[in-house]
CSV table of C-alpha atoms and ligand atoms in Angstrom, one decimal:
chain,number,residue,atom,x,y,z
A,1495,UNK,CA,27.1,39.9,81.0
A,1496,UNK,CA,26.6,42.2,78.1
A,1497,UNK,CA,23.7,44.5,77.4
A,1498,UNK,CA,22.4,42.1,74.9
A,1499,UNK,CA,22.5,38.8,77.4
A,1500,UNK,CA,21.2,41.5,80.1
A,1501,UNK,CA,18.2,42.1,78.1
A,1502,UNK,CA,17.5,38.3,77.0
A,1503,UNK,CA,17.7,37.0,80.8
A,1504,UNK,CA,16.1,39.8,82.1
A,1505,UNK,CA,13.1,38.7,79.4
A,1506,UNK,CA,13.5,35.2,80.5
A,1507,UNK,CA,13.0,36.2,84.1
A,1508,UNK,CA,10.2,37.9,83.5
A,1509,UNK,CA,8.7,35.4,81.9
A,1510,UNK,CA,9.5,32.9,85.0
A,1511,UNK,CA,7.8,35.4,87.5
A,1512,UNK,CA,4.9,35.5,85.3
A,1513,UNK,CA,4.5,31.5,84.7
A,1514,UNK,CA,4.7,31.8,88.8
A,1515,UNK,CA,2.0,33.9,89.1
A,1516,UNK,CA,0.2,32.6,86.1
A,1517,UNK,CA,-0.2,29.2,87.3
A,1518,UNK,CA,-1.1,30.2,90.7
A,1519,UNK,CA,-3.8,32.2,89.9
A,1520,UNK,CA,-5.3,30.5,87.8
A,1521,UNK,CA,-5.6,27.3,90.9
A,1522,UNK,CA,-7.1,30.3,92.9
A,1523,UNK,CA,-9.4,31.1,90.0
A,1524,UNK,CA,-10.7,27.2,90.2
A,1525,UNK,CA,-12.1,28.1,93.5
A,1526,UNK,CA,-14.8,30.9,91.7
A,1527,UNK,CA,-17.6,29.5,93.1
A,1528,UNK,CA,-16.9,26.7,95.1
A,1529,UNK,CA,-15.8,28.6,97.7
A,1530,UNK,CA,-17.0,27.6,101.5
A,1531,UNK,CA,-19.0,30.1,101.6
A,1532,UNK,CA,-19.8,33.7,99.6
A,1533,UNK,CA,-17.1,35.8,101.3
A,1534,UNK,CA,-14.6,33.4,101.3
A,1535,UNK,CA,-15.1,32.9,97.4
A,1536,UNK,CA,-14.9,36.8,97.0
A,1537,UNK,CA,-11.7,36.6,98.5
A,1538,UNK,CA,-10.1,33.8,96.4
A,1539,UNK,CA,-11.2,35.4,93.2
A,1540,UNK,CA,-10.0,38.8,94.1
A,1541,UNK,CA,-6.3,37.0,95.3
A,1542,UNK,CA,-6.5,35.6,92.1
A,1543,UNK,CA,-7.0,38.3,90.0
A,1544,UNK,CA,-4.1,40.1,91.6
A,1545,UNK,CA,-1.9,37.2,91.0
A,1546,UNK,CA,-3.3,37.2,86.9
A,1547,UNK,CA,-2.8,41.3,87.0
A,1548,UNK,CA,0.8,40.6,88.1
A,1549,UNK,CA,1.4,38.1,85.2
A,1550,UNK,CA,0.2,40.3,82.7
A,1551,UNK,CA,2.6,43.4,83.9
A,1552,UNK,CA,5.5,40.5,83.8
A,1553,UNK,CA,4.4,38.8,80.3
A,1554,UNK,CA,4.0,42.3,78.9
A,1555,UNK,CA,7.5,42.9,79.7
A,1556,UNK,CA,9.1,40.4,78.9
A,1557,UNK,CA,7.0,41.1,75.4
A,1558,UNK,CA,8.2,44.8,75.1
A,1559,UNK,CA,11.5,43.4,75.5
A,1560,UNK,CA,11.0,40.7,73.0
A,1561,UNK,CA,10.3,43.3,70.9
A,1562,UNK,CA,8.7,40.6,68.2
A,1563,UNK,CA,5.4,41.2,68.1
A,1564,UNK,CA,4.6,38.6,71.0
A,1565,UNK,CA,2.4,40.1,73.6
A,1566,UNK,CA,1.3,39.2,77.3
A,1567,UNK,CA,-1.2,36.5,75.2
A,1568,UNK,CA,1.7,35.1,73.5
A,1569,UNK,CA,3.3,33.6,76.8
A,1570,UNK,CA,0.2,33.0,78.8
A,1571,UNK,CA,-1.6,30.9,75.9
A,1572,UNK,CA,1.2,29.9,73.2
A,1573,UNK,CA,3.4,27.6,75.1
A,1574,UNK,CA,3.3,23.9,76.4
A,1575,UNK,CA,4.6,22.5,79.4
A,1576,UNK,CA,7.9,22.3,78.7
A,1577,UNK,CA,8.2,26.2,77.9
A,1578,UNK,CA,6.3,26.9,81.4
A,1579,UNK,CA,8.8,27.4,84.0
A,1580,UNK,CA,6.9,28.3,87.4
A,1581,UNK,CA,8.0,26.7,90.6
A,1582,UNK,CA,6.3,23.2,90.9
A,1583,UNK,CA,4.2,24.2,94.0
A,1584,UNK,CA,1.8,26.4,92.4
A,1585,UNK,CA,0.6,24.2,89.7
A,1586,UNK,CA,-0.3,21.4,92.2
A,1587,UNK,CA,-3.9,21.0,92.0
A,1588,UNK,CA,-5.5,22.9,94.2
A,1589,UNK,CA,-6.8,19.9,96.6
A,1590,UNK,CA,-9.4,21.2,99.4
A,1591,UNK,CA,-9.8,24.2,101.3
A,1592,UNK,CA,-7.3,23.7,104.1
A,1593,UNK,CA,-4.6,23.0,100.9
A,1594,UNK,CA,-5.4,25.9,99.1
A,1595,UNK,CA,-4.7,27.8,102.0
A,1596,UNK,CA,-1.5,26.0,103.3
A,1597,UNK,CA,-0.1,26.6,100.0
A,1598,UNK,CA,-1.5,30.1,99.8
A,1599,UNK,CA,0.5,31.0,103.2
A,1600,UNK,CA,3.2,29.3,102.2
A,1601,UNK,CA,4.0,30.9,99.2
A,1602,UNK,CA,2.3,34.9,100.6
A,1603,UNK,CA,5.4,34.7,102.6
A,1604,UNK,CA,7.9,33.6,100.4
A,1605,UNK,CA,6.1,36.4,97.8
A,1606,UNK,CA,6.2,39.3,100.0
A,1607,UNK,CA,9.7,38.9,100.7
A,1608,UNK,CA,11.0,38.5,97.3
A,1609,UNK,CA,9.0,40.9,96.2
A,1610,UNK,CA,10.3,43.2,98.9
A,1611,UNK,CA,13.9,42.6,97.4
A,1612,UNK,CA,12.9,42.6,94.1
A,1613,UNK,CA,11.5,46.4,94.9
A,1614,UNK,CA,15.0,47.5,94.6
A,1615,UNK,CA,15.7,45.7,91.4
A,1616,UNK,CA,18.0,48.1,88.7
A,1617,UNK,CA,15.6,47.2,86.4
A,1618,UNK,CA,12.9,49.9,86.7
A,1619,UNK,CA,9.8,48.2,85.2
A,1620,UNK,CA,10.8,44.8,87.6
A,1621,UNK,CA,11.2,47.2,90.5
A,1622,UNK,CA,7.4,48.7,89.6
A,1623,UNK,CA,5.7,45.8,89.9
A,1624,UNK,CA,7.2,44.3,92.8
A,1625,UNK,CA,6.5,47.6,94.4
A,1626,UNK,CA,2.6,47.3,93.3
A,1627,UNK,CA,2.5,43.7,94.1
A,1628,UNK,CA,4.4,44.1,98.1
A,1629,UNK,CA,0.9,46.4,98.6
A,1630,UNK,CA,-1.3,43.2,97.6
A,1631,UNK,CA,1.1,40.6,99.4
A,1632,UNK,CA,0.7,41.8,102.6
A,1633,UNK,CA,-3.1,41.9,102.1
A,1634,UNK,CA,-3.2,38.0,100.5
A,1635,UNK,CA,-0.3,37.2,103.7
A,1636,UNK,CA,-2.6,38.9,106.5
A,1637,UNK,CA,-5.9,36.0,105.2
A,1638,UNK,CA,-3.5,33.3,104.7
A,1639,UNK,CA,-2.1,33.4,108.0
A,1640,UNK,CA,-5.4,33.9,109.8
A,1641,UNK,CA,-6.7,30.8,107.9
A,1642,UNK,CA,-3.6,28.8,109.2
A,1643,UNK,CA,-4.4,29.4,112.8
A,1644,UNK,CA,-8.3,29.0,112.0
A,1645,UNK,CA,-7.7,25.7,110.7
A,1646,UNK,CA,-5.0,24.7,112.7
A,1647,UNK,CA,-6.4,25.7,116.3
A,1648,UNK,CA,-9.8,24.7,114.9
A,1649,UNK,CA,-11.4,20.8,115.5
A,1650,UNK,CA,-9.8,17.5,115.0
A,1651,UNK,CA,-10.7,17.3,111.2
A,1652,UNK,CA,-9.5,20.9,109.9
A,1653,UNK,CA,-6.3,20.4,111.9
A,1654,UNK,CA,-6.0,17.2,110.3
A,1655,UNK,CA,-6.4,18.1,106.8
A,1656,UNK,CA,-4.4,21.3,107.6
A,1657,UNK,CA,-1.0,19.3,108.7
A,1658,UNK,CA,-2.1,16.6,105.5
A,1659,UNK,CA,-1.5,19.7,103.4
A,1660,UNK,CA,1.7,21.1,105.0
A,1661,UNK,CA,3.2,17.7,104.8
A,1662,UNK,CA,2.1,17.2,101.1
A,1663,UNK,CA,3.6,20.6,100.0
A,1664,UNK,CA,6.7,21.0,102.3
A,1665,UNK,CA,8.9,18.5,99.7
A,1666,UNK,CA,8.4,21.5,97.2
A,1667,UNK,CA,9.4,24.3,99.3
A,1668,UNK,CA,13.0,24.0,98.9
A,1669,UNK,CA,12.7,24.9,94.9
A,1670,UNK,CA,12.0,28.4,96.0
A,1671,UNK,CA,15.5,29.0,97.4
A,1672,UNK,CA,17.2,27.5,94.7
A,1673,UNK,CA,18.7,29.3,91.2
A,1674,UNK,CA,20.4,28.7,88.5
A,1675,UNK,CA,22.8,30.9,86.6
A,1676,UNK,CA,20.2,32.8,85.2
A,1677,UNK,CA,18.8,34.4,88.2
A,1678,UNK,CA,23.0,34.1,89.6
A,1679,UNK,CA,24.0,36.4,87.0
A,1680,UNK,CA,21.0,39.0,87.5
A,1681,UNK,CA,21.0,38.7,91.1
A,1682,UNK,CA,25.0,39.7,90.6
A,1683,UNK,CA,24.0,42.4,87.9
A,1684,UNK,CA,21.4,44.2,90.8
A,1685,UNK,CA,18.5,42.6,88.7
A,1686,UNK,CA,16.8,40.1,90.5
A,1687,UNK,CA,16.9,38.3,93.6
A,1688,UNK,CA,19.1,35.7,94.9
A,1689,UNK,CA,16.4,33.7,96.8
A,1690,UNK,CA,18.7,32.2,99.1
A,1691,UNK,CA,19.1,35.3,101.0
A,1692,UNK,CA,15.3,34.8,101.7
A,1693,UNK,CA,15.5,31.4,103.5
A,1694,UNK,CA,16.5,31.8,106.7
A,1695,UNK,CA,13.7,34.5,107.5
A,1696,UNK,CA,10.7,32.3,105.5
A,1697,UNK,CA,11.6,29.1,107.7
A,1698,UNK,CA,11.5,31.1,111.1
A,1699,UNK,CA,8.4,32.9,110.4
A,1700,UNK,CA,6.7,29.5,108.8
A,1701,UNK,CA,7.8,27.7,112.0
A,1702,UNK,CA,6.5,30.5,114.4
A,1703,UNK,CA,3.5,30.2,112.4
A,1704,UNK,CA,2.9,26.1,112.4
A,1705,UNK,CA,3.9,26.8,116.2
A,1706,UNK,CA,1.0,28.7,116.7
A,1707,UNK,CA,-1.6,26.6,114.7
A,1708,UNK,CA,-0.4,23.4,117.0
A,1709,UNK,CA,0.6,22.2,113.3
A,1710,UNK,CA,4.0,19.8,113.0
A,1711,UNK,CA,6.7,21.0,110.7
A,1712,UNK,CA,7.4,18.2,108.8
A,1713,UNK,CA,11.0,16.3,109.2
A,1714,UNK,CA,12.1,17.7,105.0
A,1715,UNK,CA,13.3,14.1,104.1
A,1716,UNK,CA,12.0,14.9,100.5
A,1717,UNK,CA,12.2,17.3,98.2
A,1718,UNK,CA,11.0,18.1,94.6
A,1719,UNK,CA,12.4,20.5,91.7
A,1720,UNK,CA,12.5,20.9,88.1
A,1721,UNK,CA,10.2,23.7,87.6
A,1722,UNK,CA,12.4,26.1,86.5
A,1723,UNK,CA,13.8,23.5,83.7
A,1724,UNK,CA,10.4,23.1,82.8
A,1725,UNK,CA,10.2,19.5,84.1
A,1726,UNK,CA,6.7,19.8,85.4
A,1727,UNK,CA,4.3,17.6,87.4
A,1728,UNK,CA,1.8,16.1,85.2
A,1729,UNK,CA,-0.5,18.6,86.8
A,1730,UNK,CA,0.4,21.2,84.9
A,1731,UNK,CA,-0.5,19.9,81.5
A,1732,UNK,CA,-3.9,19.2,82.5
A,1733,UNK,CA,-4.0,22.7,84.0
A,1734,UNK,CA,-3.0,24.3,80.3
A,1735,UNK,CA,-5.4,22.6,78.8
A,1736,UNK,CA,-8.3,23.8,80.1
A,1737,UNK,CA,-6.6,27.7,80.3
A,1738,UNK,CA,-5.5,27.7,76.8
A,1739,UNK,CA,-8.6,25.7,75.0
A,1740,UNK,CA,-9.9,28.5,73.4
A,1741,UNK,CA,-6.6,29.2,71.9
A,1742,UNK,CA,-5.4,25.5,70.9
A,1743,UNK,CA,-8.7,25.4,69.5
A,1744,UNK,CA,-9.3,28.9,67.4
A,1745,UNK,CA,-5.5,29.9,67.3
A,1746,UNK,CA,-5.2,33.3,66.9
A,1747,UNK,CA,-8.8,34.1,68.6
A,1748,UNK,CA,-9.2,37.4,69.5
A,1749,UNK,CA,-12.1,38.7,71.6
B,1231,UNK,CA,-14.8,62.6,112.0
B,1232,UNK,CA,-11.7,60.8,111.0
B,1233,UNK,CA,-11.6,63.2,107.8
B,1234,UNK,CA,-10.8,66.2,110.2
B,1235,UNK,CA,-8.3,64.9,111.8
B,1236,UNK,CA,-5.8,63.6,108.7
B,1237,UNK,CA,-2.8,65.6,109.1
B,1238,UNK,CA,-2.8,67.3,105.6
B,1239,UNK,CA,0.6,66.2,104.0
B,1240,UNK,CA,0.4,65.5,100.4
B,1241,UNK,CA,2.6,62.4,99.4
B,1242,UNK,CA,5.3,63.8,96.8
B,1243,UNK,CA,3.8,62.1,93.7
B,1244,UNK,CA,0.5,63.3,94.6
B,1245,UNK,CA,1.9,66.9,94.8
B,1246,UNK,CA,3.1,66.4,91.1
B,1247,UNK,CA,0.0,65.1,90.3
B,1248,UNK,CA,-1.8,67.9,91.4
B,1249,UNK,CA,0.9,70.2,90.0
B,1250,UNK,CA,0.8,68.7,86.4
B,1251,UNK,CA,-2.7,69.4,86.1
B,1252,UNK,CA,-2.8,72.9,87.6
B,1253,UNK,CA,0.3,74.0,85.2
B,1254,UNK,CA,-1.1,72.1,82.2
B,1255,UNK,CA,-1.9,73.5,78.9
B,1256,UNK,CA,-4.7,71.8,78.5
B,1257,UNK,CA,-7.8,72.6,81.5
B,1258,UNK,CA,-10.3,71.7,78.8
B,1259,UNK,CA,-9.4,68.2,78.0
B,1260,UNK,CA,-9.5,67.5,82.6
B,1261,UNK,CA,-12.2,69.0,82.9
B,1262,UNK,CA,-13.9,66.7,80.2
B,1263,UNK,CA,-12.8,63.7,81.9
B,1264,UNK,CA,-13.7,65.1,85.5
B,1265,UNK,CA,-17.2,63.6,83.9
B,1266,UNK,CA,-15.5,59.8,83.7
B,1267,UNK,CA,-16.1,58.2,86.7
B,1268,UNK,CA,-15.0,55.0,88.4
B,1269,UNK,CA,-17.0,52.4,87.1
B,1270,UNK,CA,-17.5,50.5,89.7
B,1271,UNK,CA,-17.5,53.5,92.0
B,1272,UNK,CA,-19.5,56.0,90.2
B,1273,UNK,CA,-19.6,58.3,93.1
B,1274,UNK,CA,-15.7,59.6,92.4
B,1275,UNK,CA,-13.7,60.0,89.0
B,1276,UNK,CA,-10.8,58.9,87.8
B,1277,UNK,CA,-9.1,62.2,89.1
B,1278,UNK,CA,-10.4,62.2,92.2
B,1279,UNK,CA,-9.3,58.2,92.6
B,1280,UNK,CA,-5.6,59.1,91.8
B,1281,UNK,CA,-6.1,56.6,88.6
B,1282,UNK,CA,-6.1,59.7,86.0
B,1283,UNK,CA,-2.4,61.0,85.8
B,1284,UNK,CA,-1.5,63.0,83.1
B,1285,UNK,CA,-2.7,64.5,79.7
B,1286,UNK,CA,-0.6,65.3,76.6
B,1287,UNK,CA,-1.4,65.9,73.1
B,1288,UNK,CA,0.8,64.5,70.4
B,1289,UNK,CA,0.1,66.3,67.0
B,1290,UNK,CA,-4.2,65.6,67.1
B,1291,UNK,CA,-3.2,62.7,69.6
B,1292,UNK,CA,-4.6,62.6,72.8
B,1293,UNK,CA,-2.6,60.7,75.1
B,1294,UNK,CA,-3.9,59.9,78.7
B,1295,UNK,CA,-1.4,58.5,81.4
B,1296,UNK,CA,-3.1,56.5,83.7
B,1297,UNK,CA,-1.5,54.2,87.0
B,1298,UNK,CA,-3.7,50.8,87.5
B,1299,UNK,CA,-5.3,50.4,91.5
B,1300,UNK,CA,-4.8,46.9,91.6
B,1301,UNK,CA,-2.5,44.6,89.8
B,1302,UNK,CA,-5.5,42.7,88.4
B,1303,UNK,CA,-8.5,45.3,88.8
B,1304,UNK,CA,-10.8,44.2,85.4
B,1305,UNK,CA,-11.9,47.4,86.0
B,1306,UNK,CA,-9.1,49.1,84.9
B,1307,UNK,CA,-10.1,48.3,81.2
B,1308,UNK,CA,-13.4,50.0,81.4
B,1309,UNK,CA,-11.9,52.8,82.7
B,1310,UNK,CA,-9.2,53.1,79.5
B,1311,UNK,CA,-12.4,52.9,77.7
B,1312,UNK,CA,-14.3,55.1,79.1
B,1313,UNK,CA,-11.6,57.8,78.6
B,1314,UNK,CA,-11.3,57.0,75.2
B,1315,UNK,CA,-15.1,57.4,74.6
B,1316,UNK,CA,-15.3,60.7,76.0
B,1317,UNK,CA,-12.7,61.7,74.6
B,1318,UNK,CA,-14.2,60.5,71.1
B,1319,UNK,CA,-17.5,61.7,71.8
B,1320,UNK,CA,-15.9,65.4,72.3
B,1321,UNK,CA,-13.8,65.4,68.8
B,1322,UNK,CA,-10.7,63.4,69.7
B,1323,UNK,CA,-10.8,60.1,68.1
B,1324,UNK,CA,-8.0,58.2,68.3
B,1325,UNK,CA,-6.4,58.9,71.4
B,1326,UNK,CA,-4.1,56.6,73.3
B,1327,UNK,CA,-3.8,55.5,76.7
B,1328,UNK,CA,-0.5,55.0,78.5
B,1329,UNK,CA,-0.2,52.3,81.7
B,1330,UNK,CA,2.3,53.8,84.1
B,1331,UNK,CA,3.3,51.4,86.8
B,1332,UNK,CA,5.2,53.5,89.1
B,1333,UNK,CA,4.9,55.1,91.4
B,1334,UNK,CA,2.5,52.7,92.4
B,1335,UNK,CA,-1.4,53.8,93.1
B,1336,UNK,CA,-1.8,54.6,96.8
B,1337,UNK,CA,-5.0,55.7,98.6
B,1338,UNK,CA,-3.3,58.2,100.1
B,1339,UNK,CA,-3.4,60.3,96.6
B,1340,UNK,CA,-7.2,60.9,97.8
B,1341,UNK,CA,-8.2,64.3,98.7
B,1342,UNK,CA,-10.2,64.6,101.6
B,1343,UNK,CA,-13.3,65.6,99.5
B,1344,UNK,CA,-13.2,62.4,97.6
B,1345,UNK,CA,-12.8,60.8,100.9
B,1346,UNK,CA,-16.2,62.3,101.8
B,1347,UNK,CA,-17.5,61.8,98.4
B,1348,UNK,CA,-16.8,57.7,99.1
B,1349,UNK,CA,-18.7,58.1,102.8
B,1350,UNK,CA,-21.8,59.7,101.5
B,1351,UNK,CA,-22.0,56.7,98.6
B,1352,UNK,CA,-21.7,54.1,101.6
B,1353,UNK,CA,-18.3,52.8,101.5
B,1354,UNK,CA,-15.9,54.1,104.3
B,1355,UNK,CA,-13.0,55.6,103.4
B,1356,UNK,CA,-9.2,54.4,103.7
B,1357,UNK,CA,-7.6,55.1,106.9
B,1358,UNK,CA,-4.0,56.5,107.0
B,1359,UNK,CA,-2.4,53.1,107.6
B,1360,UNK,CA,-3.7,49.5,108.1
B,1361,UNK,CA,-4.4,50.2,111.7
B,1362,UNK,CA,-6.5,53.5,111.3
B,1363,UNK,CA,-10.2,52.5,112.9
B,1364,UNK,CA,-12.5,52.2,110.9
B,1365,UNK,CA,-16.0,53.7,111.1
B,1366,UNK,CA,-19.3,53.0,109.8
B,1367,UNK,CA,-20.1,55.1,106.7
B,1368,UNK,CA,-24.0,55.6,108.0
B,1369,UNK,CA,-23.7,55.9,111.5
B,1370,UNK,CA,-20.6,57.0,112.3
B,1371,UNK,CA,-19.5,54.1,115.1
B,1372,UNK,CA,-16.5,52.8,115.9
B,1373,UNK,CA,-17.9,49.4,116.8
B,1374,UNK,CA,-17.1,47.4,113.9
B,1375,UNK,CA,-16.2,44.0,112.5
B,1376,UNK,CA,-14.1,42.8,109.8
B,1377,UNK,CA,-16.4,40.2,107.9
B,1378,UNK,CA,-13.5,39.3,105.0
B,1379,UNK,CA,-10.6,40.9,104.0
B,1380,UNK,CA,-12.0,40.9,100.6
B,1381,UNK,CA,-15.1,42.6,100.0
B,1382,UNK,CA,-16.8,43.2,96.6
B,1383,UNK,CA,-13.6,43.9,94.7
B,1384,UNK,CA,-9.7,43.6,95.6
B,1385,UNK,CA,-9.8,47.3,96.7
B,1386,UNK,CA,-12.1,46.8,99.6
B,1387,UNK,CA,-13.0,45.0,102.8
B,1388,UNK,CA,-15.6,43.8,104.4
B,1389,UNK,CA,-17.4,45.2,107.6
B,1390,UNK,CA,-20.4,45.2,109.2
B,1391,UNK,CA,-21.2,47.7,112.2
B,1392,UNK,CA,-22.2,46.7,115.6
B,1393,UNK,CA,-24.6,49.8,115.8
B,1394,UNK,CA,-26.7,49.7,113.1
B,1395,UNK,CA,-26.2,46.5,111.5
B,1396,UNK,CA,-24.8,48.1,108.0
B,1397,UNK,CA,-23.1,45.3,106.5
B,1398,UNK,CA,-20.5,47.8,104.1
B,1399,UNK,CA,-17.7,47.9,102.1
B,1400,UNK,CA,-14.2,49.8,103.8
B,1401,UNK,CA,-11.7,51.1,101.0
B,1402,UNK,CA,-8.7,49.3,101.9
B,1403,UNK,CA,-5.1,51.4,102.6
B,1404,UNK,CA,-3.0,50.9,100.0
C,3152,LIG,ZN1,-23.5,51.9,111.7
């Protein structure tokens, strides 16, 4: 690739990880104030905000390398549906508690290992954040996995609710293995990560870990994908307009 | 006391840290913002957190290089403007603020007396790695529980001690 079509996938990969954490944190964000109880709120908000913090230093990036005048604002509120391209499994609605949290775990694993790869990135500033965001992962990994055995091991109707989730989000685990020639081409380049490499370890500790929680991993007879493409569930348009009302409304509000 | 016992080694980019200020040209302007403290932590500043990084002047620019905690810390803006008002308030209007990402903020950048500093104001400490013990900032016991990984912001846990009942906030090794 040359330095130019470096630069404009590197921006375009940026903006992906964003739109990843983006949409997640925003479904954590939902919970502010419904949690079960106080603590458990705290928690969700503060895993949320981490998630937001890390798609802001990803949108900003992708903005200084834009070098437009677009800003982290520009990305986050600015674009519909089709523009989005985070994996479909964080945009699913965020369903009750024991969902929440299966998707949570789900997805705290799959994070800190990518982000542990992406750590080594040649891109500097992509290599920064992961190396900020490893420190939270392991933090949002350690309360997700607890929850999974809490709820799994726990009575009749949290275990029930718990394996309901698993087997509702499972057909949407494979899209975080997969890539395109995008992330080929940067993963080739020493930019980003070629999530493949990242399967084999996330299905053996997700196993150990459904193992332990008495939970059944589901048979995989399904799967869903699009996300990156931008062909979303119609969750996610639903979820965009609540995030960016003020802005469809008073384009160009500032605060 | 847990404090005591750190082995002192200073992590390399704390070192430069440290080094940058004690070599700078400009004592005045870190001393001035010795006075800005963490807003949600009043008890240490910015310097003593690890947050405050460098200062340059530009022409009449200011220019302060700060490192965030946490990826999403909303406290990290009041901070950036709290610098920027002191630093108004004592005849440098229009002074910028630099984010630096790496190396990333660790609490291992704290000096023991901030450490101290953070035990006296109620919140215990970080430990040296996830599985340090931790200790009740009033009463000094080992006999505590983890209430939430989370406590009042990203950058803490939640304990309470079986001693004295203290329900408080530990500073969570990062
Ligand atoms: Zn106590």
């Amino acid at each position: 690739m040359s330095d130019s079509k470096l630069k404009e996938a590197t921006r375009q990969y940026a903006i992906r990880l964003g739109d990843d954490a983006l949409v997640l944190g925003h479904r954590l964000s939902e919970w502010c104030s419904n949690g079960p109880f106080l603590e458990e709120d705290l928690a969700l908000t503060n895993v949320a905000l981490d998630f937001i913090g890390r798609a802001r230093m990803f949108y900003s990036y992708a903005a200084e390398l834009a070098a437009d005048g677009s800003t982290e604002d520009t990305y986050a509120y600015t674009r519909d549906c089709r523009e989005f391209s985070n994996l479909l499994i964080h945009e699913l609605p965020r369903g009750d508690f024991a969902f929440s949290m299966a998707r949570q775990y789900l997805v705290d694993v799959y994070n800190l290992a990518y982000m542990e790869a992406l750590r080594t990135s040649a891109d500097g500033t992509l290599a920064a954040i992961a190396d900020k965001a490893v420190k939270e992962s392991r933090y949002h990994l350690r309360r997700s996995h607890d929850w999974m055995l809490r709820l799994g091991d726990g009575t009749d109707e949290s275990r029930q609710r718990l394996q309901r989730a698993v087997d509702e989000l499972w057909g949407y685990t494979p899209e975080l293995f997969a890539s395109d020639a995008l992330e080929q081409g940067l993963a080739d380049a020493g930019i980003g990560v070629d999530a493949a490499t990242l399967r084999a370890a996330w299905e053996q500790a997700v196993s150990a870990t459904l193992a332990e929680a008495t939970l059944q991993q589901p048979a995989g007879d399904w799967e869903v994908s699009g996300g990156r493409r931008g062909l979303h569930t119609e969750s996610l348009g639903h979820m965009l307009s609540e995030l960016q009302f003020m802005q469809r409304a008073y384009p160009g509000l500032q605060w | 006391m847990t404090a005591n016992s750190r082995i002192p080694l200073l992590p390399a980019e704390e070192y430069e840290r440290r080094r940058r200020r004690a070599n700078s040209a400009l004592p005045s302007l870190w001393e001035l913002l010795d006075a800005v403290k963490d807003p949600e932590i009043p008890a240490v500043s910015l310097w003593e957190l690890g947050v405050l990084q460098d200062i340059a002047l530009e022409e009449d620019v200011v220019i302060v290089t700060i490192t965030p905690t946490y990826s999403g810390c909303p406290a990290m803006t009041v901070m950036a403007e709290d610098i920027l008002q002191a630093l108004a308030e004592a005849g440098y209007p229009g002074s910028r603020i630099v984010n630096r990402l790496s190396p990333a903020w660790s609490t291992s950048w704290m000096s023991d007396d901030a450490r101290e500093k953070l035990r006296a104001y109620g919140i215990a400490p970080p430990g040296e790695t996830d599985n340090t013990p931790v200790h009740c900032p009033r009463c000094g016991s080992g006999r505590v529980r983890n209430v939430s990984q989370f406590g009042s912001t990203a950058c803490k846990a939640l304990y309470q001690c079986g001693d004295c009942a203290e329900l408080f906030d530990y500073f969570k090794p990062i």
